Coordinates of C-alpha atoms in Angstrom, one line a residue:
Chain A
X28 CA 76.6 -12.5 -28.9
X29 CA 74.8 -13.8 -25.9
X30 CA 76.2 -17.2 -24.9
X31 CA 74.1 -19.2 -22.2
X32 CA 75.5 -21.2 -19.6
X33 CA 73.8 -24.4 -20.2
X34 CA 74.4 -26.0 -17.0
X35 CA 72.2 -23.6 -15.2
X36 CA 69.5 -24.7 -17.1
X37 CA 66.8 -26.7 -15.2
X38 CA 65.7 -30.2 -16.1
X39 CA 63.3 -30.9 -18.7
X40 CA 60.2 -32.9 -17.4
X41 CA 57.3 -34.1 -19.7
X42 CA 58.8 -31.1 -22.2
X43 CA 58.7 -28.5 -19.5
X44 CA 61.5 -27.1 -17.5
X45 CA 61.4 -28.2 -14.0
X46 CA 61.7 -24.9 -12.2
X47 CA 61.9 -24.6 -8.4
X48 CA 61.3 -20.9 -7.6
X49 CA 62.3 -21.5 -3.9
X50 CA 65.8 -22.7 -5.1
X51 CA 66.3 -18.8 -5.6
X52 CA 68.0 -19.8 -8.9
X53 CA 65.2 -18.6 -10.8
X54 CA 62.9 -15.7 -10.8
X55 CA 59.4 -14.9 -12.5
X56 CA 58.5 -11.6 -14.2
X57 CA 55.6 -10.4 -16.2
X58 CA 56.4 -8.8 -19.1
X59 CA 53.2 -6.8 -20.0
X60 CA 50.5 -6.0 -20.3
X61 CA 51.5 -2.5 -19.4
X62 CA 54.9 -2.7 -21.2
X63 CA 56.5 -0.7 -24.2
X64 CA 58.0 -3.9 -25.6
X65 CA 54.8 -5.9 -25.7
X66 CA 52.6 -5.9 -28.7
X67 CA 48.9 -5.0 -27.6
X68 CA 47.2 -6.0 -24.7
X69 CA 48.7 -9.1 -23.7
X70 CA 51.6 -10.4 -21.4
X71 CA 54.4 -13.0 -20.9
X72 CA 55.0 -14.6 -17.9
X73 CA 58.6 -15.4 -18.0
X74 CA 60.8 -17.7 -15.9
X75 CA 64.5 -16.4 -15.8
X76 CA 67.8 -17.8 -14.7
X77 CA 69.9 -14.8 -14.7
X78 CA 69.1 -13.1 -17.9
X79 CA 68.1 -16.0 -19.7
X80 CA 64.3 -17.1 -20.4
X81 CA 63.8 -20.7 -19.4
X82 CA 60.1 -20.7 -19.8
X83 CA 57.5 -18.4 -21.4
X84 CA 53.9 -18.5 -21.1
X85 CA 51.6 -16.1 -23.0
X86 CA 48.6 -14.5 -21.4
X87 CA 45.7 -13.0 -23.2
X88 CA 42.2 -12.0 -22.1
X89 CA 43.0 -8.1 -21.3
X90 CA 40.6 -6.8 -24.1
X91 CA 38.2 -10.0 -24.8
X92 CA 34.9 -8.4 -25.7
X93 CA 33.7 -11.7 -27.2
X94 CA 33.5 -10.5 -30.8
X95 CA 32.3 -13.9 -32.2
X96 CA 29.5 -14.2 -29.6
X97 CA 28.5 -10.6 -30.1
X98 CA 28.1 -11.2 -33.8
X99 CA 25.8 -14.0 -33.3
X100 CA 23.3 -11.8 -31.7
X101 CA 23.6 -8.9 -34.4
X102 CA 22.1 -8.8 -38.0
X103 CA 24.5 -9.4 -40.8
X104 CA 24.9 -5.6 -41.6
X105 CA 25.1 -4.6 -37.8
X106 CA 28.6 -6.8 -37.6
X107 CA 30.6 -4.4 -39.8
X108 CA 31.5 -2.0 -36.7
X109 CA 32.3 -5.1 -34.9
X110 CA 34.7 -6.8 -37.3
X111 CA 36.8 -3.7 -37.6
X112 CA 38.0 -4.1 -33.9
X113 CA 39.6 -7.4 -34.7
X114 CA 43.1 -6.0 -35.5
X115 CA 43.2 -2.4 -34.8
X116 CA 46.0 -1.4 -37.0
X117 CA 44.7 -2.9 -40.1
X118 CA 40.9 -3.1 -39.9
X119 CA 40.2 -3.3 -43.7
X120 CA 41.1 -7.0 -44.1
X121 CA 38.3 -7.8 -41.4
X122 CA 35.9 -5.6 -43.6
X123 CA 36.8 -7.2 -46.8
X124 CA 36.9 -10.7 -45.4
X125 CA 33.5 -10.5 -43.8
X126 CA 32.0 -8.7 -46.9
X127 CA 33.4 -11.5 -49.4
X128 CA 32.0 -14.2 -47.0
X129 CA 28.6 -12.9 -47.0
X130 CA 29.0 -12.4 -50.9
X131 CA 30.0 -16.0 -51.4
X132 CA 27.1 -17.3 -49.3
X133 CA 24.5 -14.8 -50.8
X134 CA 25.8 -15.3 -54.3
X135 CA 26.9 -11.5 -54.9
X136 CA 29.5 -10.5 -57.4
X137 CA 30.6 -6.9 -56.8
X138 CA 31.3 -4.7 -59.9
X139 CA 34.9 -4.8 -61.1
X140 CA 35.6 -1.1 -60.2
X141 CA 34.9 -2.2 -56.6
X142 CA 37.2 -4.9 -56.8
X143 CA 40.0 -2.5 -57.7
X144 CA 39.2 0.1 -55.1
X145 CA 39.0 -2.9 -52.5
X146 CA 42.5 -3.9 -53.5
X147 CA 44.1 -0.3 -53.2
X148 CA 42.3 0.1 -49.9
X149 CA 44.0 -3.2 -48.7
X150 CA 47.4 -2.5 -50.1
X151 CA 47.3 1.1 -48.4
X152 CA 46.1 -0.8 -45.3
X153 CA 49.3 -3.0 -45.5
X154 CA 51.6 -0.3 -45.8
X155 CA 50.0 1.7 -42.9
X156 CA 50.1 -1.4 -40.7
X157 CA 53.8 -2.2 -41.7
X158 CA 54.5 1.4 -40.6
X159 CA 53.3 1.0 -37.2
X160 CA 54.9 -2.7 -36.9
X161 CA 58.4 -1.0 -38.1
X162 CA 58.2 1.7 -35.4
X163 CA 57.8 -1.0 -33.0
X164 CA 60.5 -3.2 -34.3
X165 CA 62.9 -0.5 -34.1
X166 CA 61.8 0.8 -30.6
X167 CA 62.1 -2.6 -29.4
X168 CA 65.8 -2.4 -29.8
X169 CA 66.1 1.1 -28.4
X170 CA 65.7 3.4 -31.7
X171 CA 62.5 5.0 -30.6
X172 CA 63.0 7.8 -33.3
X173 CA 62.4 5.5 -35.9
X174 CA 58.8 4.8 -34.5
X175 CA 58.2 8.7 -34.5
X176 CA 59.0 8.8 -38.4
X177 CA 56.8 5.8 -39.0
X178 CA 53.9 6.9 -37.2
X179 CA 53.9 10.4 -39.1
X180 CA 53.9 8.5 -42.1
X181 CA 51.2 6.3 -41.1
X182 CA 49.2 9.2 -40.2
X183 CA 49.6 10.5 -43.8
X184 CA 48.2 7.4 -45.0
X185 CA 45.2 7.8 -42.6
X186 CA 44.6 11.1 -43.9
X187 CA 44.3 9.4 -47.0
X188 CA 42.0 6.8 -45.8
X189 CA 39.8 9.7 -44.2
X190 CA 39.4 11.1 -47.5
X191 CA 38.4 8.0 -49.2
X192 CA 36.2 6.3 -46.5
X193 CA 35.4 9.0 -44.0
X194 CA 37.0 7.1 -41.3
X195 CA 40.8 7.1 -40.2
X196 CA 41.1 3.8 -38.4
X197 CA 37.9 2.0 -38.6
X198 CA 36.2 2.6 -42.2
X199 CA 33.5 0.3 -42.7
X200 CA 34.1 1.2 -46.3
X201 CA 33.9 -2.4 -47.8
X202 CA 30.4 -3.8 -47.5
X203 CA 28.6 -6.6 -49.4
X204 CA 28.4 -5.8 -52.9
X205 CA 31.1 -3.3 -53.3
X206 CA 32.3 -0.2 -51.5
X207 CA 30.4 2.6 -50.1
X208 CA 32.0 5.3 -52.5
X209 CA 34.3 5.9 -55.3
X210 CA 37.6 7.9 -55.0
X211 CA 37.6 11.5 -54.5
X212 CA 38.8 13.8 -57.2
X213 CA 42.4 14.2 -57.2
X214 CA 43.0 11.4 -54.9
X215 CA 45.5 9.7 -57.1
X216 CA 47.9 12.7 -57.0
X217 CA 47.7 12.8 -53.2
X218 CA 48.3 9.4 -52.9
X219 CA 51.4 9.5 -55.0
X220 CA 52.7 12.3 -53.0
X221 CA 52.4 10.2 -49.8
X222 CA 53.8 7.1 -51.5
X223 CA 57.1 9.2 -52.6
X224 CA 57.3 10.4 -48.8
X225 CA 57.1 6.8 -47.5
X226 CA 59.8 5.7 -50.3
X227 CA 62.0 8.3 -48.9
X228 CA 61.5 7.4 -45.6
X229 CA 62.2 3.7 -46.3
X230 CA 65.5 4.6 -47.9
X231 CA 66.6 6.5 -44.7
X232 CA 65.3 3.4 -42.8
X233 CA 67.5 1.1 -44.6
X234 CA 70.2 3.2 -43.6
X235 CA 69.7 3.7 -39.9
X236 CA 68.1 0.4 -39.1
X237 CA 68.9 -2.4 -41.5
X238 CA 72.7 -1.2 -41.9
X239 CA 72.8 -0.3 -38.1
X240 CA 75.6 -2.3 -36.3
X241 CA 73.6 -2.5 -33.0
X242 CA 70.5 -3.8 -34.6
X243 CA 72.2 -6.3 -36.5
X244 CA 74.1 -7.6 -33.6
X245 CA 71.1 -8.1 -31.7
X246 CA 68.5 -9.2 -34.3
X247 CA 70.7 -11.7 -36.4
X248 CA 70.3 -15.2 -35.1
X249 CA 67.3 -14.0 -32.9
X250 CA 64.1 -16.2 -32.7
X251 CA 65.2 -18.4 -35.6
X252 CA 62.2 -20.6 -37.0
X253 CA 63.1 -23.8 -38.3
X254 CA 61.5 -25.1 -41.7
X255 CA 59.9 -28.1 -39.6
X256 CA 58.1 -25.8 -37.4
X257 CA 56.1 -24.0 -40.3
X258 CA 53.4 -26.6 -40.8
X259 CA 53.6 -28.0 -37.5
X260 CA 52.8 -24.7 -35.7
X261 CA 50.6 -23.3 -38.7
X262 CA 53.2 -20.4 -39.4
X263 CA 52.2 -18.2 -42.3
X264 CA 52.9 -14.9 -43.8
X265 CA 56.2 -13.1 -43.7
X266 CA 57.5 -15.3 -40.7
X267 CA 57.1 -18.2 -42.8
X268 CA 58.7 -16.4 -46.1
X269 CA 61.5 -15.5 -44.3
X270 CA 62.3 -19.2 -43.9
X271 CA 62.5 -19.5 -47.8
X272 CA 59.2 -20.9 -48.2
X273 CA 57.2 -19.0 -51.0
X274 CA 53.6 -19.1 -50.0
X275 CA 51.5 -16.1 -50.2
X276 CA 47.5 -16.3 -50.4
X277 CA 47.6 -13.3 -52.9
X278 CA 49.5 -15.4 -55.1
X279 CA 48.3 -19.0 -54.5
X280 CA 44.7 -18.2 -54.2
X281 CA 44.4 -14.8 -56.0
X282 CA 41.4 -12.7 -54.6
X283 CA 40.0 -9.4 -55.9
X284 CA 42.6 -8.3 -58.8
X285 CA 45.7 -9.8 -57.7
X286 CA 45.8 -12.1 -60.6
X287 CA 46.3 -8.9 -62.8
X288 CA 49.0 -7.5 -60.8
X289 CA 52.7 -7.9 -61.4
X290 CA 54.2 -8.9 -58.2
X291 CA 56.2 -12.0 -56.7
X292 CA 56.2 -13.2 -52.9
X293 CA 59.3 -11.9 -51.0
X294 CA 61.3 -14.4 -49.3
X295 CA 64.4 -14.7 -47.0
X296 CA 66.6 -17.6 -45.8
X297 CA 67.9 -16.7 -42.5
X298 CA 64.4 -17.1 -40.8
X299 CA 65.7 -14.9 -37.7
X300 CA 64.3 -11.5 -36.5
X301 CA 66.5 -9.5 -38.9
X302 CA 65.6 -11.6 -41.9
X303 CA 61.8 -11.1 -40.9
X304 CA 62.5 -7.3 -40.7
X305 CA 64.2 -7.5 -44.2
X306 CA 61.3 -9.5 -45.6
X307 CA 58.7 -6.9 -44.4
X308 CA 60.8 -4.1 -45.4
X309 CA 60.8 -5.2 -48.8
X310 CA 57.1 -6.1 -48.7
X311 CA 56.6 -2.3 -47.7
X312 CA 58.2 -1.5 -51.1
X313 CA 55.9 -4.1 -52.9
X314 CA 53.0 -2.2 -51.4
X315 CA 53.9 1.1 -52.8
X316 CA 54.5 -0.7 -56.3
X317 CA 51.2 -2.4 -56.0
X318 CA 49.4 0.8 -55.0
X319 CA 50.8 2.4 -58.1
X320 CA 50.0 -0.5 -60.6
X321 CA 46.3 -0.3 -59.1
X322 CA 46.0 3.4 -59.6
X323 CA 47.3 3.1 -63.1
X324 CA 45.2 0.5 -64.2
X325 CA 41.8 0.8 -62.2
X326 CA 38.6 1.9 -64.2
X327 CA 38.1 5.4 -63.5
X328 CA 34.2 5.1 -63.8
X329 CA 31.4 2.5 -63.6
X330 CA 29.5 1.3 -60.6
X331 CA 31.1 0.6 -57.3
X332 CA 28.4 -1.0 -55.7
X333 CA 25.9 -3.9 -56.4
X334 CA 22.2 -3.4 -55.2
X335 CA 21.5 -5.4 -52.0
X336 CA 18.0 -6.2 -50.5
X337 CA 16.9 -4.3 -47.5
X338 CA 19.7 -5.1 -45.0
X339 CA 17.6 -4.4 -42.1
X340 CA 15.7 -7.7 -42.8
X341 CA 18.5 -9.5 -44.9
X342 CA 18.3 -13.2 -44.6
X343 CA 21.4 -15.1 -46.1
X344 CA 20.7 -18.5 -47.6
X345 CA 22.1 -21.5 -45.3
X346 CA 25.1 -22.7 -45.9
X347 CA 29.0 -22.1 -44.8
X348 CA 32.0 -20.9 -46.3
X349 CA 35.7 -20.1 -45.5
X350 CA 37.3 -17.0 -47.1
X351 CA 41.0 -15.9 -46.6
X352 CA 43.3 -13.1 -47.5
X353 CA 46.9 -12.3 -47.1
X354 CA 47.1 -9.7 -44.2
X355 CA 50.5 -8.2 -43.1
X356 CA 50.9 -11.0 -40.6
X357 CA 49.9 -14.2 -42.9
X358 CA 46.6 -15.8 -43.7
X359 CA 43.6 -14.2 -42.2
X360 CA 40.5 -15.9 -42.7
X361 CA 36.5 -15.9 -42.0
X362 CA 34.5 -18.9 -41.5
X363 CA 31.0 -18.0 -41.6
X364 CA 27.8 -20.3 -41.1
X365 CA 24.4 -19.1 -42.1
X366 CA 21.2 -20.8 -40.8
X367 CA 18.9 -18.9 -43.1
X368 CA 18.1 -16.2 -40.4
X369 CA 18.7 -12.6 -40.1
X370 CA 21.7 -13.6 -37.8
X371 CA 25.0 -15.4 -38.2
X372 CA 24.9 -18.9 -36.9
X373 CA 28.8 -18.7 -36.4
X374 CA 31.4 -16.5 -37.2
X375 CA 35.1 -17.9 -36.5
X376 CA 38.0 -15.8 -37.5
X377 CA 41.3 -17.2 -38.2
X378 CA 44.0 -14.8 -37.3
X379 CA 47.7 -15.6 -37.8
X380 CA 48.5 -14.2 -34.2
X381 CA 46.7 -17.4 -32.7
X382 CA 49.7 -19.5 -33.4
X383 CA 52.4 -17.0 -33.7
X384 CA 51.8 -15.4 -30.3
X385 CA 51.3 -18.7 -28.3
X386 CA 52.9 -21.9 -29.4
X387 CA 55.6 -20.2 -31.5
X388 CA 56.5 -17.3 -29.2
X389 CA 56.4 -19.9 -26.2
X390 CA 59.0 -22.1 -28.1
X391 CA 61.3 -19.1 -29.4
X392 CA 61.6 -17.4 -26.3
X393 CA 63.3 -20.2 -24.2
X394 CA 67.1 -19.6 -24.3
X395 CA 66.5 -16.0 -25.1
X396 CA 68.1 -13.0 -23.4
X397 CA 65.5 -11.1 -21.4
X398 CA 66.5 -7.8 -23.3
X399 CA 65.6 -9.5 -26.6
X400 CA 62.3 -10.7 -25.6
X401 CA 60.6 -7.3 -26.8
X402 CA 62.5 -7.4 -30.3
X403 CA 61.7 -11.2 -30.6
X404 CA 57.8 -10.4 -29.8
X405 CA 57.5 -7.7 -32.2
X406 CA 59.3 -9.5 -34.8
X407 CA 56.5 -12.1 -34.8
X408 CA 54.1 -9.2 -35.5
X409 CA 51.1 -10.2 -33.4
X410 CA 47.9 -8.7 -32.7
X411 CA 46.0 -9.9 -29.4
X412 CA 42.3 -9.3 -30.7
X413 CA 42.9 -12.1 -33.2
X414 CA 43.6 -14.4 -30.4
X415 CA 40.7 -13.6 -28.0
X416 CA 38.0 -13.0 -30.5
Chain B
X25 CA 37.9 -32.6 -54.7
X26 CA 35.4 -35.1 -55.7
X27 CA 38.0 -37.8 -56.5
X28 CA 39.6 -36.9 -53.0
X29 CA 36.1 -37.6 -51.5
X30 CA 35.9 -40.9 -53.4
X31 CA 39.5 -42.2 -52.2
X32 CA 38.3 -41.3 -48.4
X33 CA 35.0 -42.9 -48.9
X34 CA 36.7 -46.3 -49.7
X35 CA 38.7 -46.0 -46.5
X36 CA 36.5 -44.2 -44.0
X37 CA 32.7 -43.5 -42.9
X38 CA 32.7 -40.1 -44.6
X39 CA 29.3 -38.5 -45.9
X40 CA 27.7 -35.3 -46.7
X41 CA 30.3 -34.1 -49.3
X42 CA 29.6 -30.6 -50.2
X43 CA 31.7 -28.5 -52.6
X44 CA 31.3 -24.7 -51.6
X45 CA 33.9 -23.6 -54.2
X46 CA 36.2 -25.2 -56.4
X47 CA 39.1 -25.1 -53.7
X48 CA 36.7 -25.4 -50.8
X49 CA 34.7 -28.4 -49.6
X50 CA 33.2 -29.9 -46.5
X51 CA 32.5 -33.6 -45.5
X52 CA 31.4 -35.2 -42.3
X53 CA 32.6 -38.2 -40.4
X54 CA 31.6 -39.9 -37.1
X55 CA 33.5 -39.1 -34.1
X56 CA 35.3 -42.3 -33.4
X57 CA 36.9 -42.3 -36.9
X58 CA 37.7 -38.7 -36.9
X59 CA 41.3 -38.6 -35.5
X60 CA 42.3 -41.5 -37.9
X61 CA 40.9 -39.5 -40.9
X62 CA 42.5 -36.4 -39.9
X63 CA 45.9 -38.2 -39.5
X64 CA 45.4 -39.9 -42.8
X65 CA 44.8 -36.6 -44.5
X66 CA 47.8 -34.9 -43.0
X67 CA 50.3 -37.9 -43.7
X68 CA 48.8 -39.1 -46.9
X69 CA 46.9 -36.4 -48.7
X70 CA 48.9 -33.4 -48.0
X71 CA 46.8 -31.6 -45.8
X72 CA 49.7 -30.5 -43.7
X73 CA 48.2 -27.0 -42.7
X74 CA 45.5 -26.9 -39.8
X75 CA 43.9 -23.6 -40.7
X76 CA 41.8 -23.5 -37.5
X77 CA 39.8 -25.8 -35.6
X78 CA 36.5 -24.7 -33.9
X79 CA 32.8 -25.6 -33.0
X80 CA 29.1 -24.7 -34.0
X81 CA 26.4 -25.0 -31.4
X82 CA 23.2 -26.8 -32.7
X83 CA 21.4 -26.5 -29.6
X84 CA 18.2 -27.5 -31.3
X85 CA 19.7 -30.8 -32.4
X86 CA 21.5 -31.3 -29.2
X87 CA 25.0 -31.5 -30.8
X88 CA 28.2 -29.5 -31.1
X89 CA 29.7 -29.7 -34.7
X90 CA 33.4 -29.6 -34.6
X91 CA 35.0 -28.3 -37.7
X92 CA 38.7 -29.1 -38.6
X93 CA 39.7 -26.8 -41.4
X94 CA 42.7 -28.4 -43.1
X95 CA 44.7 -27.1 -46.0
X96 CA 46.7 -28.7 -48.8
X97 CA 49.6 -26.5 -49.9
X98 CA 50.2 -28.7 -53.2
X99 CA 46.9 -28.9 -54.5
X100 CA 45.6 -25.6 -52.8
X101 CA 42.6 -27.2 -51.7
X102 CA 40.9 -26.5 -48.4
X103 CA 38.8 -29.1 -46.7
X104 CA 36.6 -28.6 -43.6
X105 CA 36.1 -32.0 -41.6
X106 CA 32.6 -32.0 -39.6
X107 CA 32.3 -34.0 -36.6
X108 CA 29.2 -33.9 -34.6
X109 CA 29.4 -34.8 -30.9
X110 CA 26.8 -34.8 -28.4
X111 CA 26.2 -31.5 -26.2
X112 CA 25.8 -33.7 -22.8
X113 CA 29.1 -34.8 -21.5
X114 CA 30.9 -33.7 -24.7
X115 CA 34.4 -35.1 -25.1
X116 CA 36.6 -35.5 -28.3
X117 CA 40.0 -37.1 -29.1
X118 CA 42.7 -34.6 -28.9
X119 CA 44.9 -34.1 -31.9
X120 CA 47.6 -32.0 -30.2
X121 CA 50.3 -34.6 -31.3
X122 CA 49.3 -33.9 -35.1
X123 CA 50.0 -30.0 -34.8
X124 CA 51.6 -27.7 -31.9
X125 CA 48.7 -25.2 -32.1
X126 CA 45.9 -27.7 -31.7
X127 CA 46.3 -27.7 -28.0
X128 CA 45.6 -24.2 -27.9
X129 CA 42.5 -24.5 -29.9
X130 CA 41.3 -27.3 -27.7
X131 CA 41.9 -25.3 -24.6
X132 CA 39.8 -22.4 -26.0
X133 CA 37.0 -24.8 -26.9
X134 CA 37.0 -26.5 -23.4
X135 CA 36.8 -22.9 -21.9
X136 CA 34.1 -21.5 -24.4
X137 CA 32.1 -24.6 -25.1
X138 CA 32.8 -27.0 -22.3
X139 CA 34.2 -29.5 -24.7
X140 CA 36.7 -31.8 -23.1
X141 CA 39.7 -33.0 -24.8
X142 CA 41.3 -35.8 -22.3
X143 CA 45.0 -35.6 -22.3
X144 CA 45.6 -32.4 -24.3
X145 CA 48.5 -30.3 -22.4
X146 CA 47.0 -27.4 -20.5
X147 CA 43.2 -28.1 -21.6
X148 CA 42.0 -27.4 -18.1
X149 CA 44.0 -24.1 -17.7
X150 CA 42.0 -20.6 -18.2
X151 CA 42.6 -19.3 -21.6
X152 CA 40.8 -16.0 -21.6
X153 CA 38.6 -16.0 -18.6
X154 CA 39.7 -16.1 -15.1
X155 CA 37.6 -17.3 -12.4
X156 CA 34.4 -18.0 -14.7
X157 CA 31.8 -19.9 -12.9
X158 CA 29.0 -19.3 -15.5
X159 CA 28.0 -21.8 -18.1
X160 CA 30.7 -21.8 -21.0
X161 CA 29.9 -18.3 -22.7
X162 CA 30.0 -19.6 -26.3
X163 CA 27.1 -22.0 -25.8
X164 CA 23.9 -20.9 -27.3
X165 CA 21.9 -20.7 -24.2
X166 CA 24.2 -18.4 -22.4
X167 CA 22.5 -14.9 -22.7
X168 CA 25.2 -12.2 -23.0
X169 CA 22.5 -9.3 -22.4
X170 CA 21.2 -11.0 -19.1
X171 CA 24.8 -11.5 -18.1
X172 CA 25.7 -7.9 -18.7
X173 CA 22.7 -6.7 -17.1
X174 CA 23.3 -8.8 -13.8
X175 CA 27.0 -8.1 -13.6
X176 CA 27.4 -4.3 -15.0
X177 CA 25.8 -1.3 -14.1
X178 CA 25.2 1.3 -16.8
X179 CA 25.9 4.9 -16.4
X180 CA 22.6 6.8 -15.7
X181 CA 21.0 8.4 -18.7
X182 CA 22.4 6.1 -21.4
X183 CA 19.8 5.2 -24.0
X184 CA 19.9 2.6 -26.6
X185 CA 21.2 3.5 -30.2
X186 CA 20.3 0.2 -31.9
X187 CA 19.9 1.2 -35.6
X188 CA 17.5 -1.5 -36.3
X189 CA 15.0 0.0 -33.4
X190 CA 15.7 3.4 -34.8
X191 CA 15.1 2.6 -38.4
X192 CA 11.9 0.6 -37.5
X193 CA 10.6 3.5 -35.6
X194 CA 11.0 6.0 -38.5
X195 CA 10.3 3.8 -41.4
X196 CA 7.5 1.8 -39.9
X197 CA 6.1 4.0 -37.1
X198 CA 2.8 1.8 -37.2
X199 CA 4.6 -1.6 -36.8
X200 CA 5.5 -3.7 -40.1
X201 CA 7.5 -6.4 -40.6
X202 CA 10.5 -6.7 -38.0

């Protein structure tokens, strides 16, 4: 276990370490943006004393495309290709939230079948996103092979998305009023085959990752989030649930058909990197279970879309709303303001990475061994586009 | 939520209460009372979660509308607190002592809208844009197209694929409603 020598710590002045780089006791390095151990296009500016991090500053801006500004200059319907880009591994949550916000403002109620299809889409997306994360988490501790397995299985899920929506990554499938199409013939059978493969993979990952002595030695006790930090830092999702706090938007504010599904939020107690991995691992099993529940109970026919006015000239009544959903990382929300014109007045996206990658990461990194920074970063599960919208 | 508004009305100059849904409402408070109200909501009404903090630019009225979105995990209510501040010399009291992530939102608002939060840690540091010398880009008067045309050089032979222009050309070749 890493045991830092506290006497080498710099003095704290106004809550920040007083680091004199000329003293040659410290060195400053950049972790990212081009680094296998960083999540997406961001970087950490680390100040080290030996192998120990004494200060961490997060830097973003490497992929800033001004999504929120762009969307103010596009019609309501033109924004669908834009919202998908605000979390590349799981764009469906953005599509759903944007569509749900417009429906709330315009007073549109999607048909029941569309709600079930949307819910299936979101749970498949959650599983696919967790697959990408799990590979990253294992890879950050040197187990690169697991990443190859999970990305392969993510691809099986992307094949299903392609069949369902026409797109592998960006679907633009959930539009206001419902979804663009029903499920293809025999989709349920092919989905079940993929879910079985994913289940088998998860069993193997439990053996080689969660029971791996090296992974346990490095992940247990790494990046512990105190309970007091949860509300003070606005932490949500698995990062919060690993701290024995049972909060889940799907349960607390059921949307779509979550109130008709049988599931309980998964929690842990240790609140460290290992516990967060275990919580997400069980949530992956939960995704598979929810997909099966949805397929078994969803209506097989009926309308999947509500007629809309001509979307090229669509004016949404003035007003504002905030809708939210539980994405893989926590509470994701869309705040939308309409002034009655053809364009949004303001769109503000609340992504959980905003706080997880900045204040939380900067706090947890202090005192961590440089070799564990990548594992800690991935265990917080952050996506930079949510920060630099 | 209506009862909450009545309780707040007895203590603060809150106005314009609007219930969007059963679990979502908005209200407005003057700038000088905002920090006290937000502190009261956090400490006495259970709104312990700062969901996000942002601004809307109403250039035609000469104001920025700050929006503090707060959530109460106990009652499962979400409350949006509106605070209107002038666009000229826009400053606001910092709430970085109430939530750790507030300083980051304030740093972003300083860069994107030019709203200052004196005393907020790192508020003057660059957030996304390094070496930006134009007006803050999220202000309504900032023209993204003019900036892009001035700054970047498109490849020769590129044409616009704007679906609105394309559909208008095909559906209404002789003009019509735009």
